[in-house]
Short mmCIF file of C-alpha atoms (C1' of nucleotides) in Angstrom, two decimals:
data_model
loop_
_atom_site.label_atom_id
_atom_site.label_comp_id
_atom_site.label_asym_id
_atom_site.label_seq_id
_atom_site.Cartn_x
_atom_site.Cartn_y
_atom_site.Cartn_z
CA MET A 4 0.34 0.28 0.06
CA ASP A 5 1.23 3.46 -1.24
CA PRO A 6 4.46 2.46 -2.15
CA GLU A 7 6.55 4.99 -4.16
CA VAL A 8 3.81 7.50 -5.52
CA GLU A 9 6.63 10.26 -5.89
CA ASP A 10 8.23 9.11 -8.48
CA ILE A 11 5.06 9.58 -10.70
CA ARG A 12 5.50 12.37 -12.40
CA VAL A 13 2.12 14.12 -14.38
CA ALA A 14 2.13 15.73 -18.03
CA VAL A 15 -0.54 18.09 -19.99
CA SER A 16 -0.97 17.28 -23.73
CA THR A 17 -3.23 18.23 -26.27
CA VAL A 18 -4.25 17.43 -30.62
CA ILE A 19 -5.58 20.55 -31.71
CA PHE A 20 -7.16 20.17 -34.66
CA SER A 21 -8.17 22.54 -37.02
CA LEU A 22 -8.69 22.88 -41.30
CA ARG A 23 -6.07 23.63 -43.94
CA THR A 24 -7.51 23.27 -48.10
CA PRO A 25 -5.37 22.81 -49.82
CA ARG A 26 -5.89 25.32 -53.71
CA PRO A 27 -8.87 26.73 -53.05
CA GLY A 28 -12.02 25.17 -54.41
CA ASP A 29 -10.13 21.88 -52.74
CA ALA A 30 -12.31 20.37 -50.51
CA PRO A 31 -10.77 20.92 -47.00
CA ALA A 32 -8.96 18.63 -44.57
CA VAL A 33 -8.20 18.03 -40.61
CA VAL A 34 -4.92 18.88 -40.27
CA LEU A 35 -2.53 19.00 -36.92
CA PRO A 36 0.34 20.82 -35.10
CA LEU A 37 2.39 18.62 -33.57
CA VAL A 38 6.55 19.54 -32.25
CA LYS A 39 9.77 18.23 -32.48
CA ARG A 40 11.40 16.79 -30.26
CA THR A 41 14.01 17.81 -29.32
CA ARG A 42 15.36 16.10 -26.51
CA ASP A 43 15.38 12.25 -25.47
CA PRO A 44 13.75 9.91 -25.64
CA PHE A 45 12.75 10.47 -28.95
CA GLU A 46 14.42 13.23 -30.01
CA GLY A 47 13.42 13.89 -33.02
CA LEU A 48 9.88 12.32 -33.71
CA TRP A 49 7.93 14.81 -34.02
CA ALA A 50 5.01 15.07 -30.77
CA LEU A 51 1.95 16.36 -28.91
CA PRO A 52 3.18 19.98 -27.48
CA GLY A 53 2.62 19.85 -23.76
CA GLY A 54 5.06 19.51 -20.56
CA TRP A 55 4.60 18.86 -17.03
CA LEU A 56 1.46 20.65 -14.34
CA GLY A 57 2.61 22.98 -12.52
CA ALA A 58 2.45 22.22 -8.68
CA CYS A 59 -0.06 26.02 -8.27
CA GLU A 60 -1.98 25.21 -11.85
CA GLY A 61 -4.76 23.83 -12.11
CA LEU A 62 -5.25 21.22 -15.59
CA ASP A 63 -7.49 22.94 -17.59
CA ALA A 64 -5.63 26.44 -16.99
CA ALA A 65 -2.42 23.70 -18.12
CA ALA A 66 -3.73 23.20 -21.15
CA SER A 67 -4.20 26.87 -22.10
CA ARG A 68 -0.50 27.60 -21.14
CA THR A 69 1.28 24.45 -22.46
CA LEU A 70 -0.26 25.17 -25.80
CA GLY A 71 0.24 28.72 -25.64
CA GLU A 72 4.68 27.93 -24.52
CA THR A 73 5.00 25.16 -27.47
CA THR A 74 3.01 26.50 -30.35
CA GLY A 75 1.75 30.39 -30.35
CA LEU A 76 -2.18 28.61 -30.68
CA ALA A 77 -5.06 29.65 -28.22
CA PRO A 78 -8.21 27.92 -29.66
CA SER A 79 -11.23 28.61 -30.30
CA TYR A 80 -12.81 25.13 -27.94
CA LEU A 81 -10.70 23.41 -24.87
CA GLU A 82 -11.96 20.00 -23.43
CA GLN A 83 -10.18 17.34 -21.52
CA LEU A 84 -10.23 13.53 -23.86
CA TYR A 85 -8.48 11.25 -21.30
CA ALA A 86 -6.33 10.76 -19.09
CA PHE A 87 -3.34 8.06 -20.48
CA GLY A 88 -0.72 6.44 -17.50
CA ALA A 89 0.08 3.23 -19.08
CA VAL A 90 3.48 1.53 -17.44
CA ASP A 91 5.59 1.39 -20.20
CA ARG A 92 4.78 4.83 -21.97
CA SER A 93 7.02 6.15 -21.62
CA PRO A 94 10.65 4.79 -20.64
CA THR A 95 10.32 7.79 -17.00
CA ARG A 96 6.49 7.21 -15.62
CA VAL A 97 4.35 9.61 -16.51
CA VAL A 98 0.22 10.37 -16.51
CA SER A 99 -0.96 12.07 -19.16
CA ILE A 100 -3.22 14.37 -18.92
CA VAL A 101 -4.93 14.92 -22.78
CA TYR A 102 -6.74 18.04 -23.91
CA TRP A 103 -8.33 18.54 -27.41
CA ALA A 104 -8.42 21.76 -28.35
CA LEU A 105 -10.41 22.60 -31.59
CA LEU A 106 -8.10 26.32 -33.84
CA ARG A 107 -9.90 28.34 -36.51
CA PRO A 108 -8.21 28.84 -39.10
CA GLU A 109 -7.73 32.99 -37.96
CA GLU A 110 -6.31 31.89 -34.63
CA VAL A 111 -3.68 28.97 -36.93
CA SER A 112 -0.61 30.39 -36.78
CA ASP A 113 2.84 29.59 -37.99
CA VAL A 114 5.80 28.78 -35.55
CA GLU A 115 9.09 27.52 -34.68
CA ASN A 116 10.14 23.98 -34.09
CA VAL A 117 5.79 23.51 -35.88
CA GLY A 118 4.59 21.81 -38.13
CA TRP A 119 0.78 20.73 -39.39
CA PHE A 120 0.37 18.35 -40.59
CA ASP A 121 -2.48 16.08 -42.79
CA ALA A 122 -4.52 13.69 -39.61
CA ALA A 123 -5.35 10.80 -41.74
CA ASP A 124 -1.45 10.93 -42.74
CA LEU A 125 1.58 11.11 -39.94
CA PRO A 126 5.07 9.86 -39.30
CA ARG A 127 5.91 7.84 -36.44
CA LEU A 128 5.40 9.48 -33.57
CA ALA A 129 7.17 10.93 -30.15
CA PHE A 130 5.51 8.48 -26.95
CA ASP A 131 1.80 6.50 -26.89
CA HIS A 132 1.08 9.36 -29.64
CA ASN A 133 -0.40 8.05 -32.65
CA GLU A 134 -2.63 5.82 -30.03
CA ILE A 135 -3.87 9.82 -28.37
CA VAL A 136 -4.17 10.80 -31.86
CA ASP A 137 -6.91 7.79 -32.75
CA TYR A 138 -8.91 8.56 -30.20
CA ALA A 139 -9.06 12.12 -30.76
CA LEU A 140 -10.07 11.58 -33.63
CA TRP A 141 -12.76 9.53 -32.18
CA ARG A 142 -14.36 11.66 -30.24
CA LEU A 143 -14.61 14.23 -32.44
CA ARG A 144 -16.17 11.86 -35.04
CA ASN A 145 -18.55 10.83 -32.55
CA LYS A 146 -19.30 14.50 -31.22
CA VAL A 147 -19.77 16.21 -34.12
CA GLY A 148 -22.66 13.96 -34.53
CA TYR A 149 -24.54 15.44 -31.35
CA SER A 150 -22.78 18.63 -31.31
CA ARG A 151 -21.88 22.01 -32.54
CA ILE A 152 -18.32 21.45 -31.99
CA ALA A 153 -17.60 21.58 -36.28
CA HIS A 154 -19.16 25.37 -36.04
CA GLY A 155 -15.47 25.62 -33.57
CA LEU A 156 -13.33 25.85 -36.79
CA LEU A 157 -14.82 28.00 -38.90
CA ALA A 158 -14.48 31.41 -38.30
CA ASP A 159 -17.79 33.50 -37.81
CA GLU A 160 -19.09 33.82 -41.03
CA PHE A 161 -18.91 31.16 -43.08
CA THR A 162 -21.65 29.81 -45.64
CA LEU A 163 -23.19 26.52 -45.28
CA ALA A 164 -21.60 24.42 -47.59
CA GLU A 165 -17.86 25.46 -45.54
CA LEU A 166 -19.67 24.40 -42.25
CA ARG A 167 -21.28 21.03 -44.62
CA GLU A 168 -17.58 20.93 -45.83
CA VAL A 169 -15.92 20.81 -42.20
CA TYR A 170 -18.79 18.14 -41.76
CA GLU A 171 -17.87 16.21 -44.55
CA ALA A 172 -14.00 16.47 -43.18
CA ILE A 173 -14.67 15.45 -40.33
CA LEU A 174 -17.16 12.08 -41.05
CA ASP A 175 -15.76 12.07 -44.62
CA ARG A 176 -18.61 11.02 -46.72
CA LYS A 177 -20.70 13.85 -49.03
CA LEU A 178 -23.74 14.31 -47.23
CA ASP A 179 -26.47 16.10 -49.05
CA PRO A 180 -26.70 20.09 -49.77
CA ALA A 181 -30.27 20.15 -49.23
CA ASN A 182 -30.99 18.07 -46.20
CA PHE A 183 -28.33 19.63 -43.88
CA ARG A 184 -29.68 22.72 -44.09
CA ARG A 185 -32.64 21.41 -43.37
CA GLN A 186 -31.71 20.32 -40.11
CA VAL A 187 -29.09 22.59 -39.71
CA ASP A 188 -31.82 25.35 -39.29
CA THR A 189 -34.26 23.98 -37.81
CA SER A 190 -31.93 23.52 -34.78
CA ALA A 191 -31.53 27.41 -34.80
CA THR A 192 -28.55 28.40 -33.88
CA LEU A 193 -27.29 29.80 -37.11
CA ILE A 194 -28.45 33.11 -36.73
CA PRO A 195 -28.43 34.73 -41.20
CA THR A 196 -26.48 37.67 -41.68
CA ASP A 197 -27.33 40.18 -44.94
CA ARG A 198 -23.92 39.93 -46.37
CA PHE A 199 -22.42 37.63 -48.50
CA ARG A 200 -19.55 34.99 -49.83
CA THR A 201 -20.00 35.80 -53.04
CA GLY A 202 -17.17 35.12 -55.78
CA SER A 203 -17.73 31.71 -56.89
CA HIS A 204 -21.45 31.55 -59.81
CA ARG A 205 -24.90 32.30 -57.77
CA PRO A 206 -23.18 34.34 -53.45
CA ALA A 207 -24.05 32.37 -50.26
CA ARG A 208 -25.65 34.14 -47.31
CA LEU A 209 -22.93 34.00 -44.61
CA TYR A 210 -23.99 33.53 -40.88
CA ARG A 211 -23.17 33.61 -38.10
CA TYR A 212 -23.64 31.34 -35.41
CA ASN A 213 -24.89 32.19 -32.61
CA ARG A 214 -23.31 31.87 -28.92
CA ASP A 215 -26.24 31.60 -27.29
CA VAL A 216 -25.86 28.18 -27.99
CA GLU A 217 -23.09 26.09 -26.42
CA LEU A 218 -20.67 24.61 -28.45
CA ALA A 219 -21.09 21.11 -26.75
CA ASP A 220 -23.35 19.95 -23.67
CA ARG A 221 -20.92 19.43 -20.72
CA GLY A 222 -23.22 18.74 -18.39
CA PRO A 223 -22.59 19.77 -14.47
CA LEU A 224 -18.50 20.05 -15.84
CA SER A 225 -19.46 23.22 -17.23
CA ARG A 226 -20.54 24.80 -14.23
CA SER A 227 -17.11 24.03 -12.49
CA PRO A 228 -15.33 27.74 -12.21
CA GLU A 229 -11.91 25.76 -13.70
CA THR A 230 -14.09 24.88 -16.65
CA SER A 231 -13.26 27.88 -17.93
CA VAL A 232 -11.79 28.97 -21.70
CA ARG A 233 -12.08 32.18 -23.89
CA MET B 14 9.14 26.55 -16.10
CA ASP B 15 9.17 22.88 -14.20
CA PRO B 16 8.23 24.29 -11.44
CA GLU B 17 8.21 21.78 -8.91
CA VAL B 18 6.16 19.13 -10.05
CA GLU B 19 7.26 15.88 -7.49
CA ASP B 20 4.47 17.95 -5.16
CA ILE B 21 1.74 16.37 -7.28
CA ARG B 22 0.05 13.45 -6.44
CA VAL B 23 -2.43 11.24 -8.82
CA ALA B 24 -4.95 9.33 -6.78
CA VAL B 25 -7.24 7.15 -7.82
CA SER B 26 -11.28 6.55 -8.01
CA THR B 27 -13.93 5.06 -8.53
CA VAL B 28 -18.11 5.88 -8.67
CA ILE B 29 -20.24 3.11 -8.91
CA PHE B 30 -23.42 2.38 -9.67
CA SER B 31 -25.59 -0.39 -8.97
CA LEU B 32 -29.60 -0.83 -8.17
CA ARG B 33 -31.51 -1.52 -5.50
CA THR B 34 -34.88 -3.08 -4.62
CA PRO B 35 -35.86 -1.18 -1.46
CA ARG B 36 -38.75 -3.92 -0.70
CA PRO B 37 -40.06 -6.43 -3.83
CA GLY B 38 -41.94 -5.81 -6.06
CA ASP B 39 -40.90 -1.47 -5.84
CA ALA B 40 -39.52 -0.45 -8.69
CA PRO B 41 -34.60 -0.27 -8.32
CA ALA B 42 -33.71 3.38 -7.14
CA VAL B 43 -29.44 3.66 -8.46
CA VAL B 44 -27.25 3.59 -5.70
CA LEU B 45 -23.58 3.61 -4.99
CA PRO B 46 -21.36 2.31 -1.98
CA LEU B 47 -19.11 5.28 0.47
CA VAL B 48 -16.16 4.76 1.81
CA LYS B 49 -16.03 6.57 5.86
CA ARG B 50 -12.72 8.30 5.99
CA THR B 51 -11.21 7.20 8.79
CA ARG B 52 -7.81 10.02 8.41
CA ASP B 53 -7.90 14.27 7.91
CA PRO B 54 -8.96 15.04 5.82
CA PHE B 55 -12.26 15.60 5.97
CA GLU B 56 -12.84 12.36 8.79
CA GLY B 57 -15.70 10.74 9.66
CA LEU B 58 -17.15 12.22 6.36
CA TRP B 59 -18.51 9.72 3.21
CA ALA B 60 -16.08 9.28 0.09
CA LEU B 61 -15.50 7.20 -3.14
CA PRO B 62 -13.75 4.71 -2.76
CA GLY B 63 -9.82 5.12 -4.52
CA GLY B 64 -6.19 4.42 -3.80
CA TRP B 65 -2.66 6.56 -4.50
CA LEU B 66 -1.63 5.24 -7.87
CA GLY B 67 1.44 2.53 -7.64
CA ALA B 68 4.50 4.32 -9.24
CA CYS B 69 3.92 0.54 -11.52
CA GLU B 70 0.42 -0.74 -12.35
CA GLY B 71 -1.39 1.40 -15.22
CA LEU B 72 -4.72 3.88 -14.42
CA ASP B 73 -7.63 0.86 -14.92
CA ALA B 74 -5.28 -2.23 -12.89
CA ALA B 75 -5.01 1.13 -10.10
CA ALA B 76 -8.66 1.85 -10.19
CA SER B 77 -9.55 -2.27 -10.45
CA ARG B 78 -7.56 -2.78 -7.45
CA THR B 79 -8.03 0.28 -5.42
CA LEU B 80 -11.63 -0.93 -5.51
CA GLY B 81 -11.57 -4.30 -4.52
CA GLU B 82 -9.29 -3.47 -1.14
CA THR B 83 -11.36 -0.91 -0.23
CA THR B 84 -15.03 -2.13 -1.30
CA GLY B 85 -14.43 -6.05 -2.02
CA LEU B 86 -16.39 -5.71 -5.05
CA ALA B 87 -15.05 -6.39 -8.93
CA PRO B 88 -17.11 -4.70 -11.11
CA SER B 89 -19.29 -6.00 -14.92
CA TYR B 90 -18.01 -3.12 -16.42
CA LEU B 91 -15.24 -0.19 -15.61
CA GLU B 92 -14.41 3.10 -17.65
CA GLN B 93 -12.85 6.06 -17.20
CA LEU B 94 -14.50 8.96 -15.90
CA TYR B 95 -12.75 12.12 -16.19
CA ALA B 96 -9.45 13.45 -13.98
CA PHE B 97 -10.71 16.24 -11.67
CA GLY B 98 -7.39 17.87 -10.95
CA ALA B 99 -7.84 21.77 -9.60
CA VAL B 100 -5.40 23.03 -7.36
CA ASP B 101 -7.85 23.63 -4.32
CA ARG B 102 -9.20 20.28 -4.24
CA SER B 103 -7.97 18.38 -1.41
CA PRO B 104 -4.96 20.43 1.28
CA THR B 105 -2.18 18.39 -0.81
CA ARG B 106 -2.20 18.43 -4.34
CA VAL B 107 -3.62 15.44 -5.59
CA VAL B 108 -4.91 15.09 -8.87
CA SER B 109 -7.55 11.94 -8.60
CA ILE B 110 -8.41 9.94 -12.19
CA VAL B 111 -12.10 9.22 -11.83
CA TYR B 112 -13.57 5.93 -13.00
CA TRP B 113 -16.74 4.55 -12.83
CA ALA B 114 -18.27 1.44 -12.47
CA LEU B 115 -21.18 -1.04 -13.79
CA LEU B 116 -22.38 -2.78 -10.63
CA ARG B 117 -25.30 -6.96 -11.11
CA PRO B 118 -26.71 -7.99 -7.90
CA GLU B 119 -24.87 -10.93 -7.84
CA GLU B 120 -21.71 -8.52 -7.27
CA VAL B 121 -23.05 -6.90 -4.65
CA SER B 122 -21.15 -7.77 -1.09
CA ASP B 123 -21.14 -6.03 2.35
CA VAL B 124 -17.89 -4.59 3.14
CA GLU B 125 -16.91 -3.47 6.31
CA ASN B 126 -16.90 0.33 6.41
CA VAL B 127 -18.75 0.92 3.38
CA GLY B 128 -22.21 2.34 3.38
CA TRP B 129 -24.89 2.18 0.11
CA PHE B 130 -26.57 5.08 -0.55
CA ASP B 131 -28.63 6.84 -3.26
CA ALA B 132 -27.45 8.39 -5.72
CA ALA B 133 -30.57 10.72 -5.44
CA ASP B 134 -29.92 11.45 -2.08
CA LEU B 135 -26.42 12.48 -1.52
CA PRO B 136 -25.05 13.47 2.33
CA ARG B 137 -22.17 15.85 2.07
CA LEU B 138 -18.83 14.69 1.05
CA ALA B 139 -15.46 14.29 1.07
CA PHE B 140 -13.32 16.56 -1.26
CA ASP B 141 -14.90 16.94 -4.37
CA HIS B 142 -16.85 14.21 -4.68
CA ASN B 143 -20.06 15.87 -4.48
CA GLU B 144 -19.82 16.68 -7.55
CA ILE B 145 -17.97 13.96 -9.04
CA VAL B 146 -20.77 11.47 -8.54
CA ASP B 147 -22.67 14.69 -10.86
CA TYR B 148 -20.72 13.89 -12.65
CA ALA B 149 -20.61 10.65 -13.47
CA LEU B 150 -24.61 10.97 -13.07
CA TRP B 151 -24.60 12.91 -15.67
CA ARG B 152 -22.47 10.61 -17.85
CA LEU B 153 -24.45 6.82 -16.81
CA ARG B 154 -27.78 8.92 -17.50
CA ASN B 155 -26.43 9.87 -21.12
CA LYS B 156 -24.56 6.63 -22.52
CA VAL B 157 -28.30 4.63 -21.72
CA GLY B 158 -29.45 6.20 -24.31
CA TYR B 159 -27.15 5.44 -26.64
CA SER B 160 -25.79 2.45 -25.68
CA ARG B 161 -26.32 -1.25 -23.80
CA ILE B 162 -24.67 -0.69 -20.75
CA ALA B 163 -28.31 -0.99 -18.11
CA HIS B 164 -26.81 -4.57 -19.63
CA GLY B 165 -24.18 -3.81 -16.71
CA LEU B 166 -26.54 -3.20 -13.17
CA LEU B 167 -28.58 -7.05 -14.19
CA ALA B 168 -28.41 -10.89 -12.98
CA ASP B 169 -27.34 -13.08 -16.30
CA GLU B 170 -30.92 -14.08 -17.26
CA PHE B 171 -33.85 -10.75 -16.75
CA THR B 172 -36.72 -10.51 -17.82
CA LEU B 173 -37.71 -6.47 -19.97
CA ALA B 174 -39.22 -5.50 -17.80
CA GLU B 175 -36.51 -5.64 -15.23
CA LEU B 176 -34.86 -3.68 -17.67
CA ARG B 177 -37.32 -1.71 -18.03
CA GLU B 178 -37.14 -0.79 -15.08
CA VAL B 179 -33.09 -0.19 -14.74
CA TYR B 180 -34.04 2.50 -17.81
CA GLU B 181 -36.53 4.17 -16.10
CA ALA B 182 -34.68 4.49 -13.11
CA ILE B 183 -31.95 5.37 -14.83
CA LEU B 184 -33.98 7.86 -16.58
CA ASP B 185 -36.14 8.88 -14.02
CA ARG B 186 -39.39 8.53 -16.32
CA LYS B 187 -41.63 5.72 -17.05
CA LEU B 188 -41.52 3.80 -20.47
CA ASP B 189 -43.79 2.91 -21.82
CA PRO B 190 -43.48 -1.12 -22.63
CA ALA B 191 -44.95 -1.73 -25.26
CA ASN B 192 -42.36 0.18 -27.62
CA PHE B 193 -39.79 -0.56 -25.39
CA ARG B 194 -40.17 -4.24 -26.04
CA ARG B 195 -39.99 -2.75 -29.92
CA GLN B 196 -36.91 -0.94 -29.50
CA VAL B 197 -35.38 -3.56 -28.54
CA ASP B 198 -35.92 -6.66 -29.80
CA THR B 199 -35.31 -4.01 -33.22
CA SER B 200 -31.07 -3.77 -31.33
CA ALA B 201 -30.85 -7.24 -31.50
CA THR B 202 -28.49 -7.66 -28.37
CA LEU B 203 -31.02 -9.69 -26.79
CA ILE B 204 -30.94 -13.83 -26.94
CA PRO B 205 -34.85 -15.22 -25.35
CA THR B 206 -34.09 -18.48 -22.99
CA ASP B 207 -37.29 -20.70 -23.15
CA ARG B 208 -37.37 -20.00 -19.10
CA PHE B 209 -40.06 -17.11 -17.75
CA ARG B 210 -40.45 -14.87 -14.59
CA THR B 211 -43.19 -17.11 -12.42
CA GLY B 212 -44.77 -15.71 -9.86
CA SER B 213 -46.41 -12.33 -10.14
CA HIS B 214 -49.16 -12.82 -12.78
CA ARG B 215 -48.62 -14.06 -16.87
CA PRO B 216 -45.19 -15.19 -16.47
CA ALA B 217 -42.47 -13.00 -18.51
CA ARG B 218 -39.73 -14.96 -20.18
CA LEU B 219 -36.32 -14.53 -19.49
CA TYR B 220 -34.02 -13.23 -21.30
CA ARG B 221 -29.87 -13.11 -21.86
CA TYR B 222 -28.08 -10.42 -22.76
CA ASN B 223 -25.77 -11.12 -26.46
CA ARG B 224 -22.42 -11.42 -25.28
CA ASP B 225 -20.51 -10.45 -28.76
CA VAL B 226 -21.95 -7.39 -28.56
CA GLU B 227 -20.08 -4.23 -26.74
CA LEU B 228 -21.21 -3.43 -23.51
CA ALA B 229 -20.26 0.51 -25.42
CA ASP B 230 -18.34 1.31 -28.07
CA ARG B 231 -14.91 2.54 -26.39
CA GLY B 232 -13.46 3.34 -30.06
CA PRO B 233 -9.56 3.00 -30.63
CA LEU B 234 -9.17 2.25 -27.02
CA SER B 235 -10.51 -1.46 -26.85
CA ARG B 236 -7.78 -2.09 -28.42
CA SER B 237 -5.28 -0.67 -26.10
CA PRO B 238 -4.13 -3.40 -23.18
CA GLU B 239 -4.00 -1.78 -20.69
CA THR B 240 -7.87 -1.48 -20.92
CA SER B 241 -8.77 -5.12 -20.45
CA VAL B 242 -11.64 -5.26 -17.98
CA ARG B 243 -14.45 -7.87 -16.91
"C1'" DG C 30 -64.67 -14.86 -12.92
"C1'" DC C 31 -61.86 -10.68 -12.38
"C1'" DA C 32 -57.23 -8.74 -11.97
"C1'" DA C 33 -52.53 -7.85 -13.92
"C1'" DA C 34 -48.40 -8.19 -16.16
"C1'" DA C 35 -46.98 -10.38 -20.67
"C1'" DG C 36 -47.15 -9.12 -25.48
"C1'" DT C 37 -49.49 -7.95 -30.01
"C1'" DG C 38 -50.99 -4.67 -33.63
"C1'" DT C 39 -52.60 -0.17 -35.35
"C1'" DT C 40 -52.55 4.68 -36.55
"C1'" DG C 41 -50.68 9.21 -36.20
"C1'" DT C 42 -46.17 11.30 -36.28
"C1'" DT C 43 -42.34 13.10 -36.23
"C1'" DT C 44 -37.55 12.49 -38.92
"C1'" DT C 45 -33.89 10.95 -42.72
"C1'" DT C 46 -33.27 10.81 -46.77
"C1'" DA C 47 -33.16 10.63 -51.28
"C1'" DC C 48 -33.91 13.17 -55.72
"C1'" DA C 49 -36.42 16.48 -58.65
"C1'" DC C 50 -36.08 20.52 -59.23
"C1'" DC C 51 -35.45 26.50 -59.64
"C1'" DC C 52 -32.42 30.53 -59.13
"C1'" DA C 53 -28.27 33.85 -59.34
"C1'" DT C 54 -24.48 34.37 -60.46
"C1'" DG C 55 -19.68 35.28 -64.04
"C1'" DA C 56 -17.79 33.74 -67.15
"C1'" DT D 1 -26.65 31.30 -72.77
"C1'" DC D 2 -24.96 27.44 -70.84
"C1'" DA D 3 -21.97 25.65 -66.44
"C1'" DT D 4 -22.79 25.69 -61.51
"C1'" DG D 5 -23.41 25.49 -57.34
"C1'" DG D 6 -27.08 28.66 -53.58
"C1'" DG D 7 -31.29 27.53 -52.39
"C1'" DT D 8 -36.10 24.87 -52.52
"C1'" DG D 9 -39.76 21.49 -52.60
"C1'" DT D 10 -41.48 17.42 -52.94
"C1'" DA D 11 -43.35 11.94 -51.77
"C1'" DA D 12 -41.78 7.71 -49.74
"C1'" DA D 13 -39.45 5.35 -46.09
"C1'" DA D 14 -38.22 4.87 -41.48
"C1'" DA D 15 -37.60 5.80 -36.63
"C1'" DC D 16 -41.84 8.23 -33.41
"C1'" DA D 17 -44.79 7.72 -29.87
"C1'" DA D 18 -49.87 6.68 -27.97
"C1'" DC D 19 -52.64 3.09 -26.64
"C1'" DA D 20 -56.17 0.00 -27.56
"C1'" DC D 21 -56.24 -4.26 -27.71
"C1'" DT D 22 -54.93 -9.92 -26.06
"C1'" DT D 23 -53.13 -13.53 -23.75
"C1'" DT D 24 -51.61 -15.94 -19.80
"C1'" DT D 25 -51.12 -16.39 -15.99
"C1'" DG D 26 -52.66 -16.10 -8.66
"C1'" DC D 27 -56.49 -15.64 -7.11
#
DNA sequence: GCAAAAGTGTTGTTTTTACACCCATGA
DNA sequence: TCATGGGTGTAAAAACAACACTTTTGC
């Protein structure tokens, strides 16, 4: 009972998702930023951004902080994903509290030592980070079906086609534009503006996200003070 | 940077749900076991069963172990719930990896120092454990809607009325017996036996749970070796 | 026979899905 | 004017919900 507890360290990492459109007109793809490790273990491999949990900071705060420090990014959505604590996941004993985040395109900025990768085509990552990303992707795909997190990947104003492309990129299948339109407007979470996106063919109306509606129902956690992001 | 990391300790706790039928014929209620604290902090208050994470054990293993040590119970379903790590949740800095579990009635046994409480009517608990239970209940109510975890609360053989009562206890509302019956048998997760529960009025057919179907889809986590429970 | 729970049928409503069709613009 | 994506209409199919009704037992 009560073995050498002191030897366990707590880290916090984040899987950050964003969208990238290779060239205008193309379908967007899910991408994520990784940092290159500059020391052992796994020196030279890519890894999730993260760092050690500070003695005087909460988990959510640590996730925001380490994320900012390593990538300079401040995401629009941040949620705890899972705690990974297998004994052999690192040479030393580390329990990682992993978060996942969504980034709007305007929030994307380029930082030294950060590389962006297609989520569907990742290299071999440090530690168990490949499994972690797989799990985060699974969560993202599930959650997009019953919440409004897709908006966390879009700018303030967007067309319905753009929103639909987000869903298509995440779910990896085509959606019927007509039915998609009806579904989002029965959910009453979008506010139509009087502006239009022009350029292609018939101008498309721009919508804004209704901020009265939460991106996702977090249940009792949303009342806890630790969970204040943005 | 890299502050006194060594001062953070990792604990593992579990919210265990089971059902209790006050007297035969009554509707079952969701109950959970708590242990009375025998030392500071919060001496005398009830708390979730748990303990420190061992230096050489995974998170899932620690949850099973601490649960067995404190309550003598071995649940039919065990899943990670959330990591709680607010700075002020304990006098010393503790990050708790919390699990939640389901217990079949035949698995319930009475142990010294363990009390069973109605989930809807809890006393003031130690630490932030009231909030944790609230969150676990929310998760249970949600998950019962899109998975088959309700079976984790029932014995091997059960009638459809008994299964329906589990849903009713968790969701806290009546369900239409006719529609409920149809829903479960279009889902093809129950195997009818040729035995019947007699006693009340017309005998009710006993069903068995189809073990080919997982209680809940855990995504990529179900492939990880750490996640082997039962 | 009667009460009560087991189990079946029926019907109307809502949601989902597929797809035909019109509209507005750039080239 | 034509190609293309924006946007509307419609109808079949599936899922859901409400509730009447029949069956089988204990007393």
